[in-house]
PDB file of N, CA and C in Angstrom:
ATOM      1  N   THR A 714      10.220   9.326  -8.665  1.00  0.00           N
ATOM      2  CA  THR A 714      11.702   8.969  -9.304  1.00  0.00           C
ATOM      3  C   THR A 714      12.056   9.023 -10.999  1.00  0.00           C
ATOM      4  N   SER A 715      12.971   9.524 -11.022  1.00  0.00           N
ATOM      5  CA  SER A 715      13.468   9.969 -12.374  1.00  0.00           C
ATOM      6  C   SER A 715      14.093   8.958 -13.595  1.00  0.00           C
ATOM      7  N   PRO A 716      13.523   9.577 -14.654  1.00  0.00           N
ATOM      8  CA  PRO A 716      13.857   7.847 -15.942  1.00  0.00           C
ATOM      9  C   PRO A 716      15.297   7.365 -16.093  1.00  0.00           C
ATOM     10  N   SER A 717      16.254   8.311 -15.062  1.00  0.00           N
ATOM     11  CA  SER A 717      17.348   8.173 -15.281  1.00  0.00           C
ATOM     12  C   SER A 717      17.924   6.845 -14.064  1.00  0.00           C
ATOM     13  N   ASP A 718      16.442   6.844 -13.149  1.00  0.00           N
ATOM     14  CA  ASP A 718      16.813   5.600 -12.077  1.00  0.00           C
ATOM     15  C   ASP A 718      15.929   4.653 -12.125  1.00  0.00           C
ATOM     16  N   LEU A 719      15.267   4.396 -13.714  1.00  0.00           N
ATOM     17  CA  LEU A 719      14.842   3.414 -13.932  1.00  0.00           C
ATOM     18  C   LEU A 719      15.137   2.904 -15.510  1.00  0.00           C
ATOM     19  N   SER A 720      16.215   1.766 -14.729  1.00  0.00           N
ATOM     20  CA  SER A 720      17.025   0.978 -15.727  1.00  0.00           C
ATOM     21  C   SER A 720      16.116  -0.359 -16.214  1.00  0.00           C
ATOM     22  N   GLY A 721      15.766  -0.956 -15.434  1.00  0.00           N
ATOM     23  CA  GLY A 721      14.857  -1.893 -15.661  1.00  0.00           C
ATOM     24  C   GLY A 721      13.092  -1.952 -16.026  1.00  0.00           C
ATOM     25  N   PRO A 722      12.834  -3.048 -15.764  1.00  0.00           N
ATOM     26  CA  PRO A 722      11.420  -2.408 -16.008  1.00  0.00           C
ATOM     27  C   PRO A 722      10.516  -1.720 -14.775  1.00  0.00           C
ATOM     28  N   SER A 723       9.513  -1.473 -15.053  1.00  0.00           N
ATOM     29  CA  SER A 723       9.053  -0.361 -13.744  1.00  0.00           C
ATOM     30  C   SER A 723       7.385  -0.534 -14.022  1.00  0.00           C
ATOM     31  N   LYS A 724       7.033   0.382 -13.920  1.00  0.00           N
ATOM     32  CA  LYS A 724       5.428   0.517 -13.709  1.00  0.00           C
ATOM     33  C   LYS A 724       5.004   1.454 -12.726  1.00  0.00           C
ATOM     34  N   GLN A 725       3.585   2.070 -13.505  1.00  0.00           N
ATOM     35  CA  GLN A 725       3.262   3.228 -12.228  1.00  0.00           C
ATOM     36  C   GLN A 725       2.339   3.176 -11.424  1.00  0.00           C
ATOM     37  N   CYS A 726       2.408   3.238  -9.900  1.00  0.00           N
ATOM     38  CA  CYS A 726       1.460   2.810  -8.974  1.00  0.00           C
ATOM     39  C   CYS A 726      -0.017   3.469  -8.829  1.00  0.00           C
ATOM     40  N   TYR A 727      -0.532   2.587  -8.459  1.00  0.00           N
ATOM     41  CA  TYR A 727      -2.322   3.434  -8.819  1.00  0.00           C
ATOM     42  C   TYR A 727      -2.378   4.718  -8.053  1.00  0.00           C
ATOM     43  N   ARG A 728      -2.095   4.249  -6.664  1.00  0.00           N
ATOM     44  CA  ARG A 728      -2.225   5.177  -5.658  1.00  0.00           C
ATOM     45  C   ARG A 728      -1.481   6.545  -5.719  1.00  0.00           C
ATOM     46  N   CYS A 729       0.155   6.434  -5.549  1.00  0.00           N
ATOM     47  CA  CYS A 729       0.745   7.660  -5.796  1.00  0.00           C
ATOM     48  C   CYS A 729       1.106   8.357  -7.029  1.00  0.00           C
ATOM     49  N   LEU A 730       0.806   7.387  -8.199  1.00  0.00           N
ATOM     50  CA  LEU A 730       1.149   7.417  -9.082  1.00  0.00           C
ATOM     51  C   LEU A 730       2.537   7.846 -10.268  1.00  0.00           C
ATOM     52  N   GLU A 731       2.985   7.445  -9.532  1.00  0.00           N
ATOM     53  CA  GLU A 731       4.332   7.534  -9.632  1.00  0.00           C
ATOM     54  C   GLU A 731       5.214   6.624 -10.184  1.00  0.00           C
ATOM     55  N   LEU A 732       5.664   6.698 -11.082  1.00  0.00           N
ATOM     56  CA  LEU A 732       6.987   5.567 -12.222  1.00  0.00           C
ATOM     57  C   LEU A 732       7.893   5.097 -10.950  1.00  0.00           C
ATOM     58  N   LYS A 733       7.830   3.095 -11.143  1.00  0.00           N
ATOM     59  CA  LYS A 733       8.604   3.413  -9.739  1.00  0.00           C
ATOM     60  C   LYS A 733       9.204   1.853 -10.418  1.00  0.00           C
ATOM     61  N   PRO A 734      10.431   1.377 -10.442  1.00  0.00           N
ATOM     62  CA  PRO A 734      10.988   0.248 -11.027  1.00  0.00           C
ATOM     63  C   PRO A 734      10.165  -0.849 -10.159  1.00  0.00           C
ATOM     64  N   MET A 735      10.377  -1.736 -10.722  1.00  0.00           N
ATOM     65  CA  MET A 735       9.243  -3.149 -10.022  1.00  0.00           C
ATOM     66  C   MET A 735       9.978  -3.457  -8.710  1.00  0.00           C
ATOM     67  N   SER A 736      11.269  -3.348  -8.443  1.00  0.00           N
ATOM     68  CA  SER A 736      11.820  -3.834  -6.874  1.00  0.00           C
ATOM     69  C   SER A 736      10.954  -2.997  -6.275  1.00  0.00           C
ATOM     70  N   GLU A 737      10.080  -2.251  -6.573  1.00  0.00           N
ATOM     71  CA  GLU A 737       9.306  -1.646  -5.593  1.00  0.00           C
ATOM     72  C   GLU A 737       8.281  -1.940  -5.163  1.00  0.00           C
ATOM     73  N   TYR A 738       8.032  -2.652  -5.739  1.00  0.00           N
ATOM     74  CA  TYR A 738       6.623  -3.483  -5.881  1.00  0.00           C
ATOM     75  C   TYR A 738       6.615  -4.713  -4.692  1.00  0.00           C
ATOM     76  N   TYR A 739       5.749  -5.499  -3.941  1.00  0.00           N
ATOM     77  CA  TYR A 739       5.795  -6.968  -3.419  1.00  0.00           C
ATOM     78  C   TYR A 739       5.578  -7.705  -4.638  1.00  0.00           C
ATOM     79  N   ALA A 740       5.908  -8.844  -4.320  1.00  0.00           N
ATOM     80  CA  ALA A 740       5.314  -9.534  -5.688  1.00  0.00           C
ATOM     81  C   ALA A 740       3.612 -10.456  -5.649  1.00  0.00           C
ATOM     82  N   HIS A 741       2.979 -10.679  -6.204  1.00  0.00           N
ATOM     83  CA  HIS A 741       1.583 -11.126  -6.420  1.00  0.00           C
ATOM     84  C   HIS A 741       1.180 -11.702  -7.107  1.00  0.00           C
ATOM     85  N   LYS A 742       1.412 -12.934  -6.765  1.00  0.00           N
ATOM     86  CA  LYS A 742       1.176 -13.931  -8.451  1.00  0.00           C
ATOM     87  C   LYS A 742      -0.410 -13.653  -8.934  1.00  0.00           C
ATOM     88  N   GLY A 743      -1.297 -13.247  -8.055  1.00  0.00           N
ATOM     89  CA  GLY A 743      -2.742 -13.334  -8.659  1.00  0.00           C
ATOM     90  C   GLY A 743      -2.690 -12.303  -9.550  1.00  0.00           C
ATOM     91  N   ASN A 744      -1.699 -11.153  -9.977  1.00  0.00           N
ATOM     92  CA  ASN A 744      -1.773 -10.159 -10.788  1.00  0.00           C
ATOM     93  C   ASN A 744      -0.784 -10.429 -12.439  1.00  0.00           C
ATOM     94  N   ALA A 745      -1.706  -9.633 -13.028  1.00  0.00           N
ATOM     95  CA  ALA A 745      -0.529 -10.581 -14.649  1.00  0.00           C
ATOM     96  C   ALA A 745       0.670 -10.027 -14.813  1.00  0.00           C
ATOM     97  N   ASP A 746       1.360  -8.949 -14.030  1.00  0.00           N
ATOM     98  CA  ASP A 746       2.738  -8.917 -14.246  1.00  0.00           C
ATOM     99  C   ASP A 746       3.227  -9.702 -12.789  1.00  0.00           C
ATOM    100  N   GLY A 747       2.916  -9.800 -11.824  1.00  0.00           N
ATOM    101  CA  GLY A 747       3.067 -11.102 -11.032  1.00  0.00           C
ATOM    102  C   GLY A 747       3.957  -9.725  -9.457  1.00  0.00           C
ATOM    103  N   HIS A 748       3.116  -8.128  -9.683  1.00  0.00           N
ATOM    104  CA  HIS A 748       2.887  -7.466  -8.144  1.00  0.00           C
ATOM    105  C   HIS A 748       2.013  -6.833  -8.083  1.00  0.00           C
ATOM    106  N   LEU A 749       2.148  -6.742  -6.869  1.00  0.00           N
ATOM    107  CA  LEU A 749       0.868  -5.654  -6.143  1.00  0.00           C
ATOM    108  C   LEU A 749       0.559  -4.517  -7.447  1.00  0.00           C
ATOM    109  N   HIS A 750      -0.368  -3.935  -7.478  1.00  0.00           N
ATOM    110  CA  HIS A 750      -0.772  -2.555  -8.172  1.00  0.00           C
ATOM    111  C   HIS A 750       0.179  -1.290  -7.359  1.00  0.00           C
ATOM    112  N   LYS A 751      -0.184  -1.373  -6.021  1.00  0.00           N
ATOM    113  CA  LYS A 751       0.285  -0.204  -5.301  1.00  0.00           C
ATOM    114  C   LYS A 751       1.938  -0.281  -4.624  1.00  0.00           C
ATOM    115  N   CYS A 752       3.324   0.492  -5.048  1.00  0.00           N
ATOM    116  CA  CYS A 752       4.099   0.419  -4.761  1.00  0.00           C
ATOM    117  C   CYS A 752       4.469  -0.146  -3.116  1.00  0.00           C
ATOM    118  N   LYS A 753       5.568  -0.585  -2.839  1.00  0.00           N
ATOM    119  CA  LYS A 753       5.597  -0.935  -1.327  1.00  0.00           C
ATOM    120  C   LYS A 753       5.607   0.279  -0.674  1.00  0.00           C
ATOM    121  N   GLU A 754       6.071   1.287  -0.405  1.00  0.00           N
ATOM    122  CA  GLU A 754       5.473   2.636   0.452  1.00  0.00           C
ATOM    123  C   GLU A 754       3.895   2.895   0.606  1.00  0.00           C
ATOM    124  N   CYS A 755       3.425   2.919  -0.780  1.00  0.00           N
ATOM    125  CA  CYS A 755       1.083   3.532  -0.426  1.00  0.00           C
ATOM    126  C   CYS A 755       1.039   2.165   0.177  1.00  0.00           C
ATOM    127  N   GLN A 756       1.273   0.446  -0.004  1.00  0.00           N
ATOM    128  CA  GLN A 756       0.792  -0.170   0.683  1.00  0.00           C
ATOM    129  C   GLN A 756       1.041  -0.768   1.996  1.00  0.00           C
ATOM    130  N   CYS A 757       2.249   0.042   2.694  1.00  0.00           N
ATOM    131  CA  CYS A 757       2.969  -0.168   4.002  1.00  0.00           C
ATOM    132  C   CYS A 757       1.704   1.204   4.752  1.00  0.00           C
ATOM    133  N   ARG A 758       1.779   2.148   3.966  1.00  0.00           N
ATOM    134  CA  ARG A 758       0.655   3.368   4.086  1.00  0.00           C
ATOM    135  C   ARG A 758      -1.103   3.109   4.610  1.00  0.00           C
ATOM    136  N   ASP A 759      -1.291   2.345   3.603  1.00  0.00           N
ATOM    137  CA  ASP A 759      -2.223   1.801   3.330  1.00  0.00           C
ATOM    138  C   ASP A 759      -2.845   0.873   4.556  1.00  0.00           C
ATOM    139  N   VAL A 760      -1.817  -0.075   4.995  1.00  0.00           N
ATOM    140  CA  VAL A 760      -1.993  -0.935   5.939  1.00  0.00           C
ATOM    141  C   VAL A 760      -1.958  -0.608   7.794  1.00  0.00           C
ATOM    142  N   ARG A 761      -1.084   0.541   7.504  1.00  0.00           N
ATOM    143  CA  ARG A 761      -1.584   1.539   8.868  1.00  0.00           C
ATOM    144  C   ARG A 761      -2.354   1.725   9.236  1.00  0.00           C
ATOM    145  N   MET A 762      -2.749   2.969   7.826  1.00  0.00           N
ATOM    146  CA  MET A 762      -4.313   3.082   8.462  1.00  0.00           C
ATOM    147  C   MET A 762      -5.393   2.149   8.161  1.00  0.00           C
ATOM    148  N   ALA A 763      -5.332   0.818   8.042  1.00  0.00           N
ATOM    149  CA  ALA A 763      -6.276   0.001   8.031  1.00  0.00           C
ATOM    150  C   ALA A 763      -6.102  -0.336   9.800  1.00  0.00           C
ATOM    151  N   GLN A 764      -4.702  -0.575   9.926  1.00  0.00           N
ATOM    152  CA  GLN A 764      -4.977  -0.815  11.723  1.00  0.00           C
ATOM    153  C   GLN A 764      -5.169   0.617  12.273  1.00  0.00           C
ATOM    154  N   HIS A 765      -4.834   1.091  12.423  1.00  0.00           N
ATOM    155  CA  HIS A 765      -5.737   2.694  12.871  1.00  0.00           C
ATOM    156  C   HIS A 765      -7.158   2.808  13.223  1.00  0.00           C
ATOM    157  N   ARG A 766      -7.277   2.127  11.758  1.00  0.00           N
ATOM    158  CA  ARG A 766      -9.092   2.337  12.033  1.00  0.00           C
ATOM    159  C   ARG A 766      -9.785   1.627  12.726  1.00  0.00           C
ATOM    160  N   ARG A 767      -9.340   0.345  12.719  1.00  0.00           N
ATOM    161  CA  ARG A 767      -9.720  -1.543  13.521  1.00  0.00           C
ATOM    162  C   ARG A 767      -9.603  -0.651  14.514  1.00  0.00           C
ATOM    163  N   SER A 768      -8.577   0.000  15.334  1.00  0.00           N
ATOM    164  CA  SER A 768      -8.487   0.003  16.516  1.00  0.00           C
ATOM    165  C   SER A 768      -9.480   1.238  17.057  1.00  0.00           C
ATOM    166  N   ILE A 769      -9.424   2.194  16.529  1.00  0.00           N
ATOM    167  CA  ILE A 769     -10.710   3.087  16.600  1.00  0.00           C
ATOM    168  C   ILE A 769     -11.737   2.338  16.982  1.00  0.00           C
ATOM    169  N   LYS A 770     -12.316   1.155  16.150  1.00  0.00           N
ATOM    170  CA  LYS A 770     -13.538   0.513  16.471  1.00  0.00           C
ATOM    171  C   LYS A 770     -13.509  -0.511  17.209  1.00  0.00           C
ATOM    172  N   GLU A 771     -12.023  -0.588  17.771  1.00  0.00           N
ATOM    173  CA  GLU A 771     -12.395  -1.272  19.086  1.00  0.00           C
ATOM    174  C   GLU A 771     -12.166  -1.096  20.150  1.00  0.00           C
ATOM    175  N   LYS A 772     -11.974   0.456  20.217  1.00  0.00           N
ATOM    176  CA  LYS A 772     -11.801   1.092  21.164  1.00  0.00           C
ATOM    177  C   LYS A 772     -13.308   2.111  21.239  1.00  0.00           C
ATOM    178  N   GLU A 773     -14.042   1.939  20.235  1.00  0.00           N
ATOM    179  CA  GLU A 773     -15.724   2.360  20.429  1.00  0.00           C
ATOM    180  C   GLU A 773     -16.708   1.218  21.312  1.00  0.00           C
ATOM    181  N   ARG A 774     -16.032   0.104  20.495  1.00  0.00           N
ATOM    182  CA  ARG A 774     -16.858  -1.205  20.784  1.00  0.00           C
ATOM    183  C   ARG A 774     -17.262  -1.473  22.147  1.00  0.00           C
ATOM    184  N   ALA A 775     -15.299  -1.250  22.581  1.00  0.00           N
ATOM    185  CA  ALA A 775     -15.394  -1.715  24.543  1.00  0.00           C
ATOM    186  C   ALA A 775     -15.656  -0.474  25.356  1.00  0.00           C
ATOM    187  N   GLU A 776     -16.189   1.033  24.655  1.00  0.00           N
ATOM    188  CA  GLU A 776     -16.638   1.973  25.615  1.00  0.00           C
ATOM    189  C   GLU A 776     -18.165   1.262  25.641  1.00  0.00           C
ATOM    190  N   ILE A 777     -19.004   1.026  24.148  1.00  0.00           N
ATOM    191  CA  ILE A 777     -20.050   0.768  24.520  1.00  0.00           C
ATOM    192  C   ILE A 777     -20.544  -0.056  25.412  1.00  0.00           C
ATOM    193  N   LEU A 778     -19.638  -1.370  25.510  1.00  0.00           N
ATOM    194  CA  LEU A 778     -20.174  -2.294  26.039  1.00  0.00           C
ATOM    195  C   LEU A 778     -19.865  -2.188  28.030  1.00  0.00           C
ATOM    196  N   ALA A 779     -18.951  -0.984  27.794  1.00  0.00           N
ATOM    197  CA  ALA A 779     -18.572  -1.232  29.102  1.00  0.00           C
ATOM    198  C   ALA A 779     -19.510  -0.486  30.283  1.00  0.00           C
TER     199      ALA A 779
END
């Protein structure tokens, strides 16, 4: 994201390290600024990876029990 795109408040994603506007972060009232530390894109990527890892574990468990 270029600095010209950041007209309002922004923060750096701790995963991709890009500076992005606050609209690119999901709300999370537990954090001091009220948003997650990861941008929406990184959060979605992490969720997909976790779902993939779970599905692999479930397949392995089913093979063991079969």
